[in-house]
Coordinates of C-alpha atoms in Angstrom, one line a residue:
M1 CA 20.3 249.3 76.8
S2 CA 18.3 252.0 75.5
W3 CA 17.0 254.8 77.8
H4 CA 13.5 256.7 77.4
G5 CA 11.0 258.1 79.6
I6 CA 13.4 259.8 82.0
N7 CA 12.0 261.8 84.7
P8 CA 12.9 265.5 84.7
I9 CA 13.1 266.1 88.5
S10 CA 16.0 263.3 88.6
L11 CA 18.3 265.4 86.1
F12 CA 18.3 268.3 89.0
P13 CA 19.0 267.0 92.5
P14 CA 19.8 269.2 95.3
E15 CA 23.0 271.2 95.6
R16 CA 24.4 269.0 98.6
C17 CA 23.9 265.3 98.3
D18 CA 25.2 262.8 101.0
D19 CA 27.2 260.2 98.7
W20 CA 28.2 257.1 100.0
G21 CA 30.3 256.2 97.2
L22 CA 30.5 252.7 95.9
D23 CA 30.0 249.7 98.3
T24 CA 31.8 247.1 96.8
T25 CA 30.6 244.7 99.7
K26 CA 27.1 244.6 98.1
Q27 CA 28.4 243.4 94.8
T28 CA 25.8 241.1 93.3
Q29 CA 26.5 238.2 90.8
V30 CA 24.0 236.6 88.8
Y31 CA 24.2 234.2 85.7
E32 CA 23.3 235.4 82.3
G33 CA 19.7 234.5 81.1
E34 CA 18.5 234.0 84.6
P35 CA 16.0 236.2 86.4
A36 CA 17.5 238.6 89.0
Y37 CA 17.0 241.7 91.6
I38 CA 19.1 244.0 92.9
Q39 CA 18.3 245.9 96.4
C40 CA 19.1 249.4 97.2
P41 CA 21.2 249.3 100.1
L42 CA 20.4 252.5 101.5
F43 CA 17.6 251.0 103.6
E44 CA 19.7 248.3 105.1
H45 CA 22.8 250.0 106.2
Y46 CA 23.0 253.8 105.7
L47 CA 19.8 254.9 106.6
K48 CA 17.6 254.3 109.9
F49 CA 14.0 254.1 108.0
N50 CA 12.7 251.5 105.6
Y51 CA 11.5 252.2 101.9
S52 CA 7.6 252.7 103.2
T53 CA 8.7 255.3 105.7
A54 CA 10.7 257.0 103.2
H55 CA 7.8 257.0 100.6
S56 CA 5.2 258.3 102.9
A57 CA 7.5 261.1 103.9
G58 CA 7.5 262.2 100.2
L59 CA 11.1 261.0 99.1
T60 CA 11.6 259.4 95.6
L61 CA 13.8 256.7 94.9
I62 CA 15.9 257.4 91.8
W63 CA 18.1 254.5 90.1
Y64 CA 21.1 255.3 87.8
W65 CA 23.8 253.0 86.3
T66 CA 27.1 253.1 84.7
G67 CA 27.8 250.6 82.1
Q68 CA 31.2 248.5 82.3
D69 CA 34.2 250.4 81.3
Q70 CA 32.2 253.8 81.2
D71 CA 32.4 256.8 83.0
L72 CA 29.1 258.5 82.4
E73 CA 26.3 257.8 84.8
E74 CA 22.9 257.3 83.0
P75 CA 19.1 257.0 84.3
I76 CA 17.9 253.4 84.1
N77 CA 14.9 253.1 81.5
F78 CA 12.0 250.9 82.9
R79 CA 10.1 250.9 79.9
L80 CA 12.0 248.3 77.9
P81 CA 9.8 245.6 75.9
D82 CA 8.5 242.8 77.8
N83 CA 9.1 244.9 81.0
R84 CA 12.7 243.0 81.0
I85 CA 13.9 245.3 83.8
S86 CA 11.2 246.7 86.1
K87 CA 11.6 248.5 89.6
E88 CA 9.4 247.4 92.7
K89 CA 9.8 249.6 96.1
E90 CA 13.5 249.3 96.6
L91 CA 14.2 246.4 94.2
I92 CA 15.2 246.4 90.4
W93 CA 14.0 243.2 88.5
F94 CA 15.8 241.6 85.5
R95 CA 13.5 238.9 83.7
P96 CA 16.2 237.7 82.3
T97 CA 19.8 239.5 82.8
L98 CA 22.0 240.2 79.9
L99 CA 25.8 240.5 79.8
N100 CA 25.5 244.1 79.2
D101 CA 23.6 244.6 82.1
T102 CA 27.1 244.4 84.2
G103 CA 27.9 247.8 85.8
N104 CA 27.7 250.1 89.0
Y105 CA 24.2 250.9 89.8
T106 CA 23.2 253.9 92.0
C107 CA 20.2 254.2 94.0
M108 CA 19.2 257.9 95.2
L109 CA 16.8 258.8 97.6
R110 CA 15.6 262.6 97.4
N111 CA 13.2 265.4 97.4
T112 CA 13.8 269.2 97.2
T113 CA 15.5 269.5 100.7
Y114 CA 17.2 266.0 101.2
C115 CA 19.1 264.0 99.0
S116 CA 21.4 260.7 100.1
K117 CA 22.9 257.8 97.5
V118 CA 25.1 254.8 97.3
A119 CA 26.4 252.6 94.3
F120 CA 27.3 249.1 94.3
P121 CA 28.0 246.7 91.4
L122 CA 26.0 244.0 89.5
E123 CA 28.2 241.5 87.5
V124 CA 26.5 239.1 84.9
I125 CA 28.3 236.0 84.6
Q126 CA 28.5 233.2 81.8
K127 CA 28.4 229.4 83.2
D128 CA 29.6 226.5 81.3
S129 CA 27.8 223.0 81.2
C130 CA 29.3 221.9 84.3
F131 CA 28.3 225.0 86.3
K132 CA 32.1 226.0 86.4
S133 CA 32.3 230.2 86.7
A134 CA 33.7 232.7 88.7
M135 CA 30.6 233.1 90.8
K136 CA 31.2 233.2 94.5
V137 CA 29.3 230.9 96.4
P138 CA 28.0 230.3 100.1
T139 CA 29.6 227.6 102.4
E140 CA 27.4 225.2 104.1
Y141 CA 29.0 223.1 107.0
I142 CA 28.0 219.5 108.2
Y143 CA 29.6 217.4 110.7
L144 CA 31.7 214.3 110.2
Q145 CA 29.6 211.0 111.0
H146 CA 26.5 213.1 112.0
T147 CA 23.4 211.9 110.6
L148 CA 20.2 213.3 108.7
Q149 CA 21.7 216.8 108.0
I150 CA 19.9 219.0 105.8
V151 CA 21.5 221.6 103.0
K152 CA 19.0 223.9 101.4
C153 CA 19.1 225.3 98.0
P154 CA 20.2 228.9 98.8
N155 CA 18.5 232.4 97.5
I156 CA 15.6 231.5 95.9
V157 CA 12.9 232.9 97.9
G158 CA 10.9 235.7 96.5
F159 CA 11.3 234.3 92.8
F160 CA 7.9 232.4 92.5
P161 CA 4.7 232.2 94.7
P162 CA 4.3 229.1 97.2
S163 CA 1.5 228.0 94.9
V164 CA 4.3 227.3 92.1
K165 CA 6.0 224.0 92.4
P166 CA 9.2 224.2 90.2
N167 CA 11.0 221.6 89.0
I168 CA 14.7 221.1 91.1
N169 CA 17.5 219.0 90.0
W170 CA 20.7 218.4 92.0
Y171 CA 24.0 218.2 90.7
M172 CA 27.6 217.2 92.2
K173 CA 30.0 218.5 89.3
C174 CA 28.3 217.2 86.4
E175 CA 26.9 214.1 88.0
K176 CA 23.2 214.4 88.9
V177 CA 22.5 213.6 92.5
N178 CA 19.9 210.9 92.9
S179 CA 20.3 209.1 96.3
F180 CA 24.0 208.5 95.9
N181 CA 26.9 208.6 98.7
Q182 CA 24.3 208.5 101.4
V183 CA 23.0 211.6 100.0
E184 CA 19.0 211.8 99.2
V185 CA 16.9 214.5 97.5
N186 CA 14.1 216.1 98.7
G187 CA 12.8 219.1 96.6
T188 CA 14.9 222.1 97.4
E189 CA 16.9 220.3 100.2
L190 CA 19.9 217.8 100.4
I191 CA 19.6 215.1 103.3
F192 CA 23.0 213.8 104.1
T193 CA 22.2 210.7 106.2
Y194 CA 25.7 209.9 107.3
A195 CA 28.0 212.5 106.6
L196 CA 31.7 211.6 105.4
T197 CA 34.7 213.3 104.0
S198 CA 34.0 212.3 100.6
N199 CA 30.7 214.2 100.9
S200 CA 32.4 217.5 100.8
G201 CA 32.3 219.5 97.5
L202 CA 30.0 221.9 95.2
Y203 CA 26.8 221.2 95.0
T204 CA 24.5 222.8 92.3
C205 CA 20.5 223.0 92.2
V206 CA 18.8 223.9 89.1
V207 CA 15.2 225.6 89.8
T208 CA 12.9 225.6 86.9
Y209 CA 9.5 227.5 87.2
P210 CA 7.0 229.4 84.8
E211 CA 6.2 233.0 85.0
N212 CA 3.7 235.1 82.6
G213 CA 4.0 232.1 80.0
R214 CA 7.9 231.8 80.2
M215 CA 10.0 229.5 81.9
F216 CA 13.0 230.7 84.0
N217 CA 15.9 228.6 85.6
L218 CA 17.7 229.6 88.4
T219 CA 21.0 228.1 89.2
R220 CA 22.4 228.2 92.9
T221 CA 25.8 226.5 94.0
V222 CA 26.5 225.9 97.5
D223 CA 30.0 224.9 98.9
V224 CA 29.3 222.0 101.4
K225 CA 32.3 221.2 103.8
V226 CA 32.4 218.2 106.4
V227 CA 33.9 219.1 109.4
A228 CA 34.9 217.7 112.7
S229 CA 32.1 217.4 115.0
P230 CA 31.9 220.2 117.9
H231 CA 31.5 217.6 120.6
Y232 CA 35.1 216.9 120.3
A233 CA 36.4 220.5 119.9
T234 CA 38.8 221.8 122.9
P235 CA 40.8 224.8 123.7
P236 CA 43.6 225.3 121.4
H237 CA 46.8 223.0 121.7
I238 CA 50.3 224.8 121.3
F239 CA 52.8 222.5 119.6
Y240 CA 55.4 224.9 120.4
P241 CA 57.0 226.6 122.5
N242 CA 57.5 223.9 125.0
D243 CA 59.8 222.8 127.6
D244 CA 61.8 220.8 125.4
I245 CA 62.9 223.6 123.2
I246 CA 65.6 226.1 124.5
Y247 CA 66.4 229.2 122.5
E248 CA 69.8 230.1 123.1
K249 CA 71.5 233.2 121.3
E250 CA 74.2 235.6 121.5
P251 CA 73.6 239.3 121.2
G252 CA 73.7 240.4 117.7
E253 CA 72.2 237.4 116.2
E254 CA 68.6 237.1 114.9
L255 CA 65.8 235.5 117.3
E256 CA 62.9 233.8 115.6
L257 CA 60.3 232.2 118.1
P258 CA 57.5 230.2 116.2
C259 CA 54.3 229.6 118.1
K260 CA 52.2 226.8 116.3
V261 CA 48.8 226.0 117.3
R262 CA 46.1 223.7 116.1
F263 CA 42.5 225.1 116.4
P264 CA 39.9 222.3 116.0
F265 CA 37.1 223.4 113.9
L266 CA 34.4 225.6 115.6
K267 CA 31.8 227.2 113.6
D268 CA 31.6 231.0 114.5
S269 CA 34.4 231.0 116.5
K270 CA 37.7 233.1 116.1
S271 CA 41.2 231.4 116.1
E272 CA 43.1 234.2 118.0
I273 CA 47.0 233.9 118.4
W274 CA 49.2 236.6 119.8
W275 CA 52.6 236.8 121.4
T276 CA 53.3 239.1 124.6
I277 CA 56.8 240.2 126.0
D278 CA 56.8 240.6 129.8
G279 CA 53.2 240.5 129.8
R280 CA 52.4 242.9 127.1
K281 CA 52.0 242.8 123.4
P282 CA 55.0 244.2 121.2
D283 CA 54.3 247.4 119.9
D284 CA 55.7 249.7 117.2
T285 CA 58.6 251.0 119.5
M286 CA 59.8 247.6 119.7
N287 CA 62.3 246.0 117.2
V288 CA 59.9 243.1 116.6
T289 CA 58.1 241.8 113.4
V290 CA 55.5 239.1 113.4
N291 CA 54.7 236.9 110.6
Q292 CA 51.6 234.4 110.4
S293 CA 50.9 231.4 108.3
E294 CA 47.7 229.1 108.3
N295 CA 46.9 225.7 107.2
V296 CA 43.2 224.2 107.0
S297 CA 43.1 220.3 107.1
V298 CA 40.3 218.1 105.2
I299 CA 37.8 218.3 108.4
G300 CA 38.3 221.9 109.1
D301 CA 41.0 222.1 111.7
K302 CA 43.3 225.0 111.4
T303 CA 47.2 225.0 112.3
I304 CA 48.6 228.4 112.7
T305 CA 52.3 229.4 113.0
R306 CA 52.8 232.8 114.4
V307 CA 56.7 233.8 114.3
L308 CA 57.9 236.6 116.6
S309 CA 61.3 237.8 115.0
I310 CA 63.9 240.2 116.4
K311 CA 66.7 240.9 113.7
K312 CA 69.7 241.8 116.3
V313 CA 69.0 240.5 119.9
T314 CA 70.3 242.5 122.8
S315 CA 71.2 241.2 126.0
D316 CA 68.4 242.8 127.8
D317 CA 66.1 241.1 125.0
L318 CA 67.3 237.4 126.1
K319 CA 66.4 238.3 129.5
R320 CA 62.6 239.1 128.8
N321 CA 59.6 236.6 129.2
Y322 CA 58.0 235.5 125.7
T323 CA 54.8 234.2 126.1
C324 CA 52.5 232.7 123.2
H325 CA 48.5 232.9 123.8
A326 CA 46.0 231.0 121.9
R327 CA 42.3 231.3 122.3
N328 CA 38.9 229.9 120.9
A329 CA 35.5 229.6 121.8
K330 CA 36.5 226.7 124.2
G331 CA 39.0 228.3 126.1
E332 CA 42.5 229.8 126.2
S333 CA 45.9 228.3 126.2
V334 CA 49.5 229.7 127.3
R335 CA 53.1 228.3 126.4
R336 CA 56.2 230.4 127.4
A337 CA 59.5 230.0 125.2
T338 CA 62.6 229.4 127.1
V339 CA 65.0 232.2 125.8
K340 CA 68.7 232.1 127.1
Q341 CA 71.9 233.9 126.4
L342 CA 74.3 231.4 124.7
V343 CA 77.6 231.1 127.0
V344 CA 80.6 231.0 125.0
P345 CA 83.6 228.7 126.6
P346 CA 86.8 230.8 127.4
R347 CA 89.3 230.9 124.8
Y348 CA 92.3 229.0 126.6
T349 CA 89.6 226.3 127.4
V350 CA 89.4 225.9 123.3
E351 CA 93.2 226.3 123.0
L352 CA 93.7 223.8 126.0
A353 CA 91.1 221.4 124.2
C354 CA 93.3 221.6 121.0
G355 CA 96.9 221.1 122.7
F356 CA 95.7 217.9 124.5
G357 CA 93.8 216.7 121.2
V358 CA 97.2 217.0 119.4
T359 CA 99.2 215.5 122.2
I360 CA 96.9 212.2 122.0
V361 CA 96.9 212.2 118.4
L362 CA 100.9 212.4 118.5
I363 CA 101.0 209.6 121.1
I364 CA 98.9 207.4 118.8
I365 CA 101.1 208.2 115.8
L366 CA 104.3 207.1 117.9
I367 CA 102.8 204.0 119.3
V368 CA 101.9 202.6 115.7
V369 CA 105.3 203.8 114.1
Y370 CA 107.1 201.9 117.0
H371 CA 105.0 198.7 116.7
V372 CA 105.6 198.8 113.0
Y373 CA 109.3 199.9 113.0
W374 CA 110.7 198.6 116.5
L375 CA 113.5 196.6 115.1
E376 CA 115.0 199.4 113.0
M377 CA 114.5 201.8 115.9
V378 CA 116.4 199.1 118.0
L379 CA 119.3 198.6 115.6
F380 CA 119.2 202.2 115.0
Y381 CA 119.6 202.8 119.0
R382 CA 122.5 200.2 119.3
A383 CA 124.6 201.3 116.6
H384 CA 124.6 205.1 117.6
F385 CA 124.2 205.0 121.3
G386 CA 124.6 201.7 122.6
T387 CA 127.9 200.2 124.1
D388 CA 129.9 197.5 122.2
E389 CA 128.8 194.1 124.3
A390 CA 130.7 192.0 122.0
I391 CA 133.9 192.5 123.9
L392 CA 132.8 191.0 127.1
D393 CA 130.0 188.5 126.3
G394 CA 132.7 185.5 125.4
K395 CA 130.7 184.7 122.1
E396 CA 132.7 183.8 119.1
Y397 CA 129.6 184.6 117.0
D398 CA 126.4 186.9 117.4
I399 CA 124.1 185.3 114.8
Y400 CA 123.9 181.7 113.2
V401 CA 123.1 181.8 109.6
S402 CA 121.4 178.7 107.9
Y403 CA 119.9 178.6 104.4
A404 CA 119.1 176.4 101.3
R405 CA 121.9 175.8 99.2
N406 CA 121.2 177.3 95.9
A407 CA 122.9 180.1 93.8
E408 CA 120.0 182.7 94.8
E409 CA 120.0 182.2 98.6
E410 CA 124.0 181.8 98.7
E411 CA 124.1 185.2 96.8
F412 CA 121.8 186.9 99.2
V413 CA 123.5 185.4 102.3
L414 CA 127.3 186.0 101.6
L415 CA 127.0 189.2 100.0
T416 CA 123.7 191.2 100.9
L417 CA 123.0 189.7 104.4
R418 CA 126.5 189.6 105.5
G419 CA 127.3 192.9 104.3
V420 CA 124.7 194.7 106.0
L421 CA 125.1 192.8 109.5
E422 CA 128.8 192.4 109.7
N423 CA 130.0 195.8 108.0
E424 CA 127.0 197.9 108.8
F425 CA 126.1 197.0 112.3
G426 CA 129.2 194.8 113.5
Y427 CA 127.8 191.7 114.1
K428 CA 129.7 188.4 113.9
L429 CA 128.0 186.0 111.6
C430 CA 128.5 182.4 111.7
I431 CA 127.5 181.1 108.2
F432 CA 126.8 177.5 107.9
D433 CA 128.5 177.0 104.6
R434 CA 131.4 179.3 105.3
D435 CA 132.4 179.0 108.8
S436 CA 131.0 175.3 109.8
L437 CA 132.7 173.4 106.6
P438 CA 136.5 172.2 106.8
G439 CA 138.4 175.6 106.7
G440 CA 135.4 177.3 108.6
S441 CA 134.5 176.5 112.4
R442 CA 135.6 173.3 114.5
Y443 CA 132.0 172.7 115.2
S444 CA 129.3 170.8 112.9
H445 CA 126.1 172.2 112.6
E446 CA 124.4 170.4 114.9
Q447 CA 127.2 170.8 117.7
W448 CA 127.4 174.5 116.8
L449 CA 123.7 175.1 117.9
E450 CA 124.1 172.9 121.1
K451 CA 127.4 174.3 122.3
P452 CA 126.9 176.9 125.2
V453 CA 128.6 180.1 123.8
F454 CA 127.2 182.7 126.1
S455 CA 129.4 184.0 128.8
S456 CA 126.4 185.6 130.7
P457 CA 122.6 185.1 131.1
A458 CA 122.0 188.5 129.5
S459 CA 123.8 187.4 126.2
E460 CA 121.8 186.6 123.3
L461 CA 122.5 184.6 120.3
G462 CA 120.4 185.3 117.2
L463 CA 119.6 182.4 114.7
V464 CA 118.4 183.1 111.0
L465 CA 116.8 180.2 109.0
F466 CA 115.8 180.5 105.5
P467 CA 113.4 178.4 103.6
A468 CA 114.5 176.3 100.8
S469 CA 113.2 177.5 97.5
T470 CA 110.4 175.5 95.7

């Protein structure tokens, strides 16, 4: 950009000038190669009079700019070829914009006794074939399952007179909109005949119009969001805290109280959520921190979780009332968190319970051992603590042993079994081959079994039988 025809008075402003600084909220974004205009924000937000009043009062509007990555502020030259940059009242027009037009623009309203100025940024952006860019786009809301809702091509007023009929094409992503998915095109308008969640997305209108023998394009994108109908909107719903959740803590532990709330979509409605402690909001004097997270659903409903935390809770903290509040345009909801001090059981109770448990375990072990080794235990008792009942019982033998006649069984009976029962436990054995054959007992096998050999009802006779080997 070259600069000529500078007004000499602009180089000598008054010593004092009200400088409003750089107002980034007034940033303007435009596409490269398209017409655009910027407007001095002094008359919109900073001064109480408009451009016509200021001009009638003898005030002059002067423009400066600072190029991108530059520090030097320069006056703008409005004498470029083809009038690419022109000034019209409080507007500057670019027909068209170039990438090097990016920078901070300053408008100064002044005379010899008065001066006021403000700066704001202009960003020229390149676009690709599918309209993807860093451009910030406006949002339009339409309601789910409603009919005949209209979305207009934004920010095209003032570029061409009403007598000009531009050519307009609508696109969703890279696909041209031509009465698809219950969406119809009507010039600068999109008509949603029956809104569905699938209609959400970025829609771009490309407006082509003639001016002074040249054709210009305006590319505008709008973010269409299909949201829940306001007919079903309700006050906020608090999921928790609720009556089913009790927060029990010991002094010194960390206390965290989450408040999770669902806010149905309501256009231009605030979604407010806050905690109170004993009826008032926590302040900096309290040892309290609050964190918040937010999740937005497909149809615009929001779920907000606000967590109140106390790093080291005290006994007094556990006695306070903690209440979560939520509010939107439909009303307010309130839920109280139930907070209690954790009651720790006395130590002797724990010890008693442990002792009782150990006792039960030992009893079970003893029962199992007795069930498995009861015979060994009886024999051990009789061997060490029992009286010798053989003296008075009147029996010739205590145990009768019968076995199959083979070498292996005979060796076991005559050596092993006899040695254990007779020598170690003192029982008198009647072994069939040894005591019932000639030279042994005077009874046969059957007679011996049938002969009453007990002197008292309490006396017992053991009978040991061994199966024949196969």
